[in-house]
Tab-separated table of C-alpha atoms in Angstrom:
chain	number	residue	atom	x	y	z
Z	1	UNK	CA	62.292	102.479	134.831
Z	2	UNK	CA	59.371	101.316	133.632
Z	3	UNK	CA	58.451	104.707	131.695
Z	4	UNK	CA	62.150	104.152	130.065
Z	5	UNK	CA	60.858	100.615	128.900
Z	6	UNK	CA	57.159	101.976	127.660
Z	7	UNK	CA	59.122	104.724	125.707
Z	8	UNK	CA	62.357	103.322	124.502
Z	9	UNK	CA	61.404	99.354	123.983
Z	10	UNK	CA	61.468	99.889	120.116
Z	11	UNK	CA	64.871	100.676	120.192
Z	12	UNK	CA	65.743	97.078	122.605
Z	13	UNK	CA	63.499	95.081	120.600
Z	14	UNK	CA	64.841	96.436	116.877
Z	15	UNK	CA	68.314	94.192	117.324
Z	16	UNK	CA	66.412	91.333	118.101
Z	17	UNK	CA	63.522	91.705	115.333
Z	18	UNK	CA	66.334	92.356	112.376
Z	19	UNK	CA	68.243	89.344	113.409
Z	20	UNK	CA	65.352	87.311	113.141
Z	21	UNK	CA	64.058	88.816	109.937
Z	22	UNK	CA	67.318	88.050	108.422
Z	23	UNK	CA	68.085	84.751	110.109
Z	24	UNK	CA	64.791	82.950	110.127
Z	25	UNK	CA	61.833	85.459	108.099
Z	26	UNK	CA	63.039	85.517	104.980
Z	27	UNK	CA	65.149	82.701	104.253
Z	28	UNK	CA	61.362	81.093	104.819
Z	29	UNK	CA	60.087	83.169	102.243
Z	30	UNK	CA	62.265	82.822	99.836
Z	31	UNK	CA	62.151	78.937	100.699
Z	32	UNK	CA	58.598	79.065	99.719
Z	33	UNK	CA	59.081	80.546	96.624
Z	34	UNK	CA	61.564	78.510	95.650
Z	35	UNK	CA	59.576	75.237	96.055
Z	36	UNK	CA	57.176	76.591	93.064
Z	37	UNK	CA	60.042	77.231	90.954
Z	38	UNK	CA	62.408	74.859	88.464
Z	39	UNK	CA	66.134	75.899	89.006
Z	40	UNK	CA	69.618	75.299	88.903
Z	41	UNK	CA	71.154	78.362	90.854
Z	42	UNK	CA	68.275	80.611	92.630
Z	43	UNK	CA	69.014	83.754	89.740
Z	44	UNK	CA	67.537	81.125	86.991
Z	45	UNK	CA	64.257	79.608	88.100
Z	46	UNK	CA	61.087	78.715	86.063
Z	47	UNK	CA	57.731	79.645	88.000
Z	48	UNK	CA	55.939	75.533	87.647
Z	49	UNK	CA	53.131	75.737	90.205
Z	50	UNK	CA	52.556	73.007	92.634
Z	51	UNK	CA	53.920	70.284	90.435
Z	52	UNK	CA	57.145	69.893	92.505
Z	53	UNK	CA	54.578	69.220	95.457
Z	54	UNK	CA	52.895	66.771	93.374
Z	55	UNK	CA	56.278	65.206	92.589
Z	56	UNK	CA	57.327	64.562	96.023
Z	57	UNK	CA	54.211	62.685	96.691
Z	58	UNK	CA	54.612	60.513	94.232
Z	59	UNK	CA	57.695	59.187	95.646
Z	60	UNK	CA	57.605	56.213	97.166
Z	61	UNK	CA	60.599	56.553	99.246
Z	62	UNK	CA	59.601	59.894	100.526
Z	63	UNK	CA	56.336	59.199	101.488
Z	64	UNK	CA	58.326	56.092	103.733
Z	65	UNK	CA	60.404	58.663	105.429
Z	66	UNK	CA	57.679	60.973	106.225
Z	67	UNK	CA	55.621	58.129	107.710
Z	68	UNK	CA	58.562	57.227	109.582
Z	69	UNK	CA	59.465	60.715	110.684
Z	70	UNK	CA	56.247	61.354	111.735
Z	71	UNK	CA	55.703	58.506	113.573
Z	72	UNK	CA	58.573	59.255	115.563
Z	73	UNK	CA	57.502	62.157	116.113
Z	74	UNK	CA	54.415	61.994	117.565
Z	75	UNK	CA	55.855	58.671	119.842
Z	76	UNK	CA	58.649	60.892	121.181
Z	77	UNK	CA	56.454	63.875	122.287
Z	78	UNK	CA	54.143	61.909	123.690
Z	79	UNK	CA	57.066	59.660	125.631
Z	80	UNK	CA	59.645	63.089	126.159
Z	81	UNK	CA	56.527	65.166	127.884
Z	82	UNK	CA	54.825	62.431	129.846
Z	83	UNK	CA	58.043	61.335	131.068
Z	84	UNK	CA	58.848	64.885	132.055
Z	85	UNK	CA	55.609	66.304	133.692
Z	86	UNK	CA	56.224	63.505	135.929
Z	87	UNK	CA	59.795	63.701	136.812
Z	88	UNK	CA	58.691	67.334	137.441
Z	89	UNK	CA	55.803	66.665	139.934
Z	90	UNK	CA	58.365	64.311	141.889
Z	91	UNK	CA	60.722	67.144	142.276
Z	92	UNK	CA	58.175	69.586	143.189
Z	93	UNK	CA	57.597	67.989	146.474
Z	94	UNK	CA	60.223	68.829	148.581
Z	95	UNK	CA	62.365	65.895	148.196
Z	96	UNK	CA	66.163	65.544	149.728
Z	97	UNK	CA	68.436	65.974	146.387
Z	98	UNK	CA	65.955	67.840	144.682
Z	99	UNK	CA	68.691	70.285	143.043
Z	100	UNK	CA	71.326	67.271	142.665
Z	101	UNK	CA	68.545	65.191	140.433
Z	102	UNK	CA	67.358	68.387	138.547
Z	103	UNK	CA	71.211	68.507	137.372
Z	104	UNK	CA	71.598	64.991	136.652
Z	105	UNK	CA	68.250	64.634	134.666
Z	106	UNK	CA	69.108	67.835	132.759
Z	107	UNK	CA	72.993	67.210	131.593
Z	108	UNK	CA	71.808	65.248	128.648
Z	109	UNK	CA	70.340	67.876	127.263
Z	110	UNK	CA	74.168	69.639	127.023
Z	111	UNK	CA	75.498	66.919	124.828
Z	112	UNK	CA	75.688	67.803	120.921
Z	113	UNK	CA	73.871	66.334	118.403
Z	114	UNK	CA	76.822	64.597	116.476
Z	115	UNK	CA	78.359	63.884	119.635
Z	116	UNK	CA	75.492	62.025	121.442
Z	117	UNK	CA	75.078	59.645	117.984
Z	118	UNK	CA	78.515	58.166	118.768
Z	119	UNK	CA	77.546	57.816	122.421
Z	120	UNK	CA	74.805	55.567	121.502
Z	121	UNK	CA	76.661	54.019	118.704
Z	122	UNK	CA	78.820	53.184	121.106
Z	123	UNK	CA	76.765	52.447	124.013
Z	124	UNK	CA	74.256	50.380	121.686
Z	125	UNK	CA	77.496	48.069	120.149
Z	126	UNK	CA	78.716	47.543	123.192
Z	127	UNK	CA	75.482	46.023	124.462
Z	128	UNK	CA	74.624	44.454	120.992
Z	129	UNK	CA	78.024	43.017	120.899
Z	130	UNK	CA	76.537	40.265	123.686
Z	131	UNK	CA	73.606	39.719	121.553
Z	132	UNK	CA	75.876	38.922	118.770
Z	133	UNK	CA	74.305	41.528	117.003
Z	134	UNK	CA	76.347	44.636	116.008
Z	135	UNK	CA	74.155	47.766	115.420
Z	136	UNK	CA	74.122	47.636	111.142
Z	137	UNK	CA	72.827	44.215	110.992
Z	138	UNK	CA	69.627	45.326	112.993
Z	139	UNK	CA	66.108	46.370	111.425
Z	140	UNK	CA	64.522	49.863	111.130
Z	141	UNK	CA	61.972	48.603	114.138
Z	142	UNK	CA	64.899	48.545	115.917
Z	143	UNK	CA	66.815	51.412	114.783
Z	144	UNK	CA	62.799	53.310	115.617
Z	145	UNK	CA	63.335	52.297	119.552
Z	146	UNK	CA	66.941	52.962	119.681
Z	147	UNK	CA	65.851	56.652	118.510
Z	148	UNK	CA	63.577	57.211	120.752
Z	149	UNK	CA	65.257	55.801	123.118
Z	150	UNK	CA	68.140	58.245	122.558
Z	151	UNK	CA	65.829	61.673	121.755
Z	152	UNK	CA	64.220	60.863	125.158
Z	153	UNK	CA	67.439	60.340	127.073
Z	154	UNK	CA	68.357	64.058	126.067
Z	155	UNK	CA	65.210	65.971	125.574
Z	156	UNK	CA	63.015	64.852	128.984
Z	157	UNK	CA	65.551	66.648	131.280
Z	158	UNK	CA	64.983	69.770	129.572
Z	159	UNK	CA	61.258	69.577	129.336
Z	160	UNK	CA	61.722	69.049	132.924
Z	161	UNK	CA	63.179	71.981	134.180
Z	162	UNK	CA	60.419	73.874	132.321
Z	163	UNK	CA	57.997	71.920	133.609
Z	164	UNK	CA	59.013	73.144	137.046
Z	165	UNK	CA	59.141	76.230	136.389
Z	166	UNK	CA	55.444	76.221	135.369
Z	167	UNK	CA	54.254	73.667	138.846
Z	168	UNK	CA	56.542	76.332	140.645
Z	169	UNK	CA	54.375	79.444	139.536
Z	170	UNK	CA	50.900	78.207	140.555
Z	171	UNK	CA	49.528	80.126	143.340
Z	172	UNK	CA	49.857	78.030	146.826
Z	173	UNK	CA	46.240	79.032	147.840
Z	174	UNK	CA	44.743	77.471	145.230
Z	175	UNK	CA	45.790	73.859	146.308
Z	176	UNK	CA	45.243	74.783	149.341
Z	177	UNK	CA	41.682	75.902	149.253
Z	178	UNK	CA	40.973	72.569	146.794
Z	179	UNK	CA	42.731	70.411	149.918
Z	180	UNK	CA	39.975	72.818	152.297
Z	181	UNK	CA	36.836	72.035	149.753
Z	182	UNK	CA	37.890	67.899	150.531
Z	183	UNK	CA	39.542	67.732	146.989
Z	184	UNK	CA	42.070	65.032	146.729
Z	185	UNK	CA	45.396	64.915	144.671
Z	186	UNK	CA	44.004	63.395	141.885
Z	187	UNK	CA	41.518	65.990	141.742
Z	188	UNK	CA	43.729	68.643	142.522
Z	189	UNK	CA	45.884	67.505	139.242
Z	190	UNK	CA	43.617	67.437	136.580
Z	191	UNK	CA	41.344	70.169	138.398
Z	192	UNK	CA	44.511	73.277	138.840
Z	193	UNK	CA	47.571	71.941	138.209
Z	194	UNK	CA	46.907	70.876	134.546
Z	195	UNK	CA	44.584	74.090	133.251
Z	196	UNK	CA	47.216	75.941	134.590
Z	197	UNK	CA	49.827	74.406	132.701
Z	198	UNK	CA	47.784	74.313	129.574
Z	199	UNK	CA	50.522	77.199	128.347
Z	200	UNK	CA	53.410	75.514	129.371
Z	201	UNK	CA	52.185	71.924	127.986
Z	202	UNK	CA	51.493	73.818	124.687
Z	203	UNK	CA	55.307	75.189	124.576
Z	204	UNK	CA	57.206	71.949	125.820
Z	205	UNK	CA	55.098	70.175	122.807
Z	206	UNK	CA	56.296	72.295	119.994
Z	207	UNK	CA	59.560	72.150	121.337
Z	208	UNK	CA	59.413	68.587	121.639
Z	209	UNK	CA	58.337	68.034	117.863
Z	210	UNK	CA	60.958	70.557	116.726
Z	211	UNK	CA	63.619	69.023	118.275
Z	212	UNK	CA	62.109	65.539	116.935
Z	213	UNK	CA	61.826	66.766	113.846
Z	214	UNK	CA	65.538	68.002	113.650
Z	215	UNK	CA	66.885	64.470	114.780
Z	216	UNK	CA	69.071	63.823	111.339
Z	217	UNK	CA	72.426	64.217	113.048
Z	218	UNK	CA	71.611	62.237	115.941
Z	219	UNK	CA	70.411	59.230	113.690
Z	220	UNK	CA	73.156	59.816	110.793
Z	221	UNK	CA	75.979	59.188	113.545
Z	222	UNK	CA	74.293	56.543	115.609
Z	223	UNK	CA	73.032	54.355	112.852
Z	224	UNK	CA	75.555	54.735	109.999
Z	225	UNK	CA	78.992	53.490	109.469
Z	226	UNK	CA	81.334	53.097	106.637
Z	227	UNK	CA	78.568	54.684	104.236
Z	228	UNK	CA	76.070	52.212	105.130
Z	229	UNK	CA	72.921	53.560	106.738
Z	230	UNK	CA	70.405	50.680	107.036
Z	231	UNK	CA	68.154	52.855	109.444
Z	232	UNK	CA	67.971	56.371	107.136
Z	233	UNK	CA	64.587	56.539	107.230
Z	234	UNK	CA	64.052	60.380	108.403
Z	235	UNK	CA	63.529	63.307	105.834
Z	236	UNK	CA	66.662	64.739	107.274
Z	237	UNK	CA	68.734	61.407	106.191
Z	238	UNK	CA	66.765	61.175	102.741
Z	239	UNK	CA	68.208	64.681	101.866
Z	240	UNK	CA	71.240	64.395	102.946
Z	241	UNK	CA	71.787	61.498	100.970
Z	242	UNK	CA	70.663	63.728	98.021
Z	243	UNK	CA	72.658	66.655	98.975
Z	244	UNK	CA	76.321	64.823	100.047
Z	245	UNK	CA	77.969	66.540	97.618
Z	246	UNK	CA	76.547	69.828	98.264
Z	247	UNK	CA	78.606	71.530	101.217
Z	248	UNK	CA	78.153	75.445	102.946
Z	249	UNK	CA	80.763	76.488	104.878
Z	250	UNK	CA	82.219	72.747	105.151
Z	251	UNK	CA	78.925	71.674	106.365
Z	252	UNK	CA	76.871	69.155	104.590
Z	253	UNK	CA	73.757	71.248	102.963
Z	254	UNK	CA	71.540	68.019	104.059
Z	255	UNK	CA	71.644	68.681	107.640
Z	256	UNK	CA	70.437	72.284	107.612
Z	257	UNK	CA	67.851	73.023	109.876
Z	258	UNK	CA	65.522	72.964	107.688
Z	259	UNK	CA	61.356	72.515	106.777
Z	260	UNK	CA	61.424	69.058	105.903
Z	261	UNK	CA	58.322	68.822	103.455
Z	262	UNK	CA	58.914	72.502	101.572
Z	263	UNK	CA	62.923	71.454	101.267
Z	264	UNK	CA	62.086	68.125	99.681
Z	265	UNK	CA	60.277	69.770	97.255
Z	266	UNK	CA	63.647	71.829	96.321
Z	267	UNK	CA	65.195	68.490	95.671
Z	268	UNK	CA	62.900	67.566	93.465
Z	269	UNK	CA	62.860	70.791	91.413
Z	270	UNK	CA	66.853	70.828	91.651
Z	271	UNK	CA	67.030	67.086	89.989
Z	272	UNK	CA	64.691	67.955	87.758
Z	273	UNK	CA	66.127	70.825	86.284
């Protein structure tokens, strides 16, 4: 089997490789190209260096939504992965209901993007609606906790399960001769479990900031109502608004998943041609 494999993986890999050439490779490449160009349609473009780079950074409400972006960013990762390396260690230690809370912390995670922003439109109005406060009439402080509140709620299950997987893999003996050599569990933690993880940690982060970074549906629906979006502050949101009109396939061109900073810069060359 294995000779198979070493002879004939070319052939199981090719499928695989195309799709993603196609799908992700070179719609990035021609993405980049595009962002040094002027154009109306992509067949008449006008080569203008880095000046639609310039031109993004001289917009003031731009340079608010990728403050705002990436400071949600970096406070969900932290919160999504802290929250979920320790839900992990809990479930790693042989607890009654083990599989039962793996399920319930993970289910989140199957929930749509659209479909979870009406949740917590709903679930955020209805406890609001005490407060005498409806969701519209609140600040973008606000609307920043209510994201994160929501990006956690449905990303920390899945970091989770990874995160077990990882705990899962390291070798028995090794905590067992640190427990032998008089280490203690804190020791044991930062000591094995954590270098070990190092490669796990890594992936669960740059999956955390993609998803983070991809959040526009999730706030469009939760936040916005009757065209008014008082919390739009994300990249996502900012395009949107200047692609509304723009649809592929029936679906809005400003919630692609897209490079936030290199599609901005189409905007920009798009108005200004």
């Amino acid at each position: 089997m294995q000779k198979a494999i070493s002879k004939y993986w070319p052939i199981f890999v090719l499928p695989t490789l195309v799709a993603f050439i196609i799908g992700f490779i070179w719609p990035f490449i021609w993405g980049v190209y595009l962002s040094f160009q002027r154009f109306t349609t992509v067949s008449k473009t006008t080569f203008v260096g880095i000046q639609n780079y310039l031109s993004v950074f001289q917009d003031s409400t731009f340079l608010h939504a990728f403050g705002f972006t990436a400071a949600f960013t970096v406070v969900s990762t932290v919160l999504i992965n802290v929250c979920a390396f320790a839900i992990a260690l809990v479930l790693t230690r042989g607890i009654k209901g083990t599989n039962i809370f793996r399920t319930v912390f993970f289910m989140p995670n199957l929930i749509g993007g659209i479909l979870l922003g009406y949740i917590w439109q709903i679930l955020l109005n209805g406890v609001l609606a005490n407060l005498q406060k409806p969701l519209l009439a609140l600040d973008a402080k606000a609307g920043f906790v209510g994201l994160v509140i929501l990006m956690c709620w449905q990303q920390i299950g899945y970091m989770m399960i990874i995160y077990i997987a990882g705990i899962q893999n390291i070798p028995g003996e090794l905590i067992e001769a640190a427990k032998i050599d008089g280490a203690n569990g804190w020791k044991t933690f930062w000591k094995i479990t954590v270098p070990l993880l190092k490669p796990t940690i890594i992936m669960t982060f740059i999956m955390s900031i993609n998803g983070t970074l991809q959040l526009g549906s999730c706030n469009h629906n939760s936040c916005c109502k009757a065209g008014k979006c008082p919390l739009d502050l994300f990249i996502q949101i900012l395009l949107h608004e200047k692609y509304a009109g723009i649809r592929l396939f029936g679906i809005p061109f400003g919630f692609s998943p897209i490079v936030p900073l290199l599609w901005a810069c189409l905007l920009y060359t798009s108005d200004a041609a």
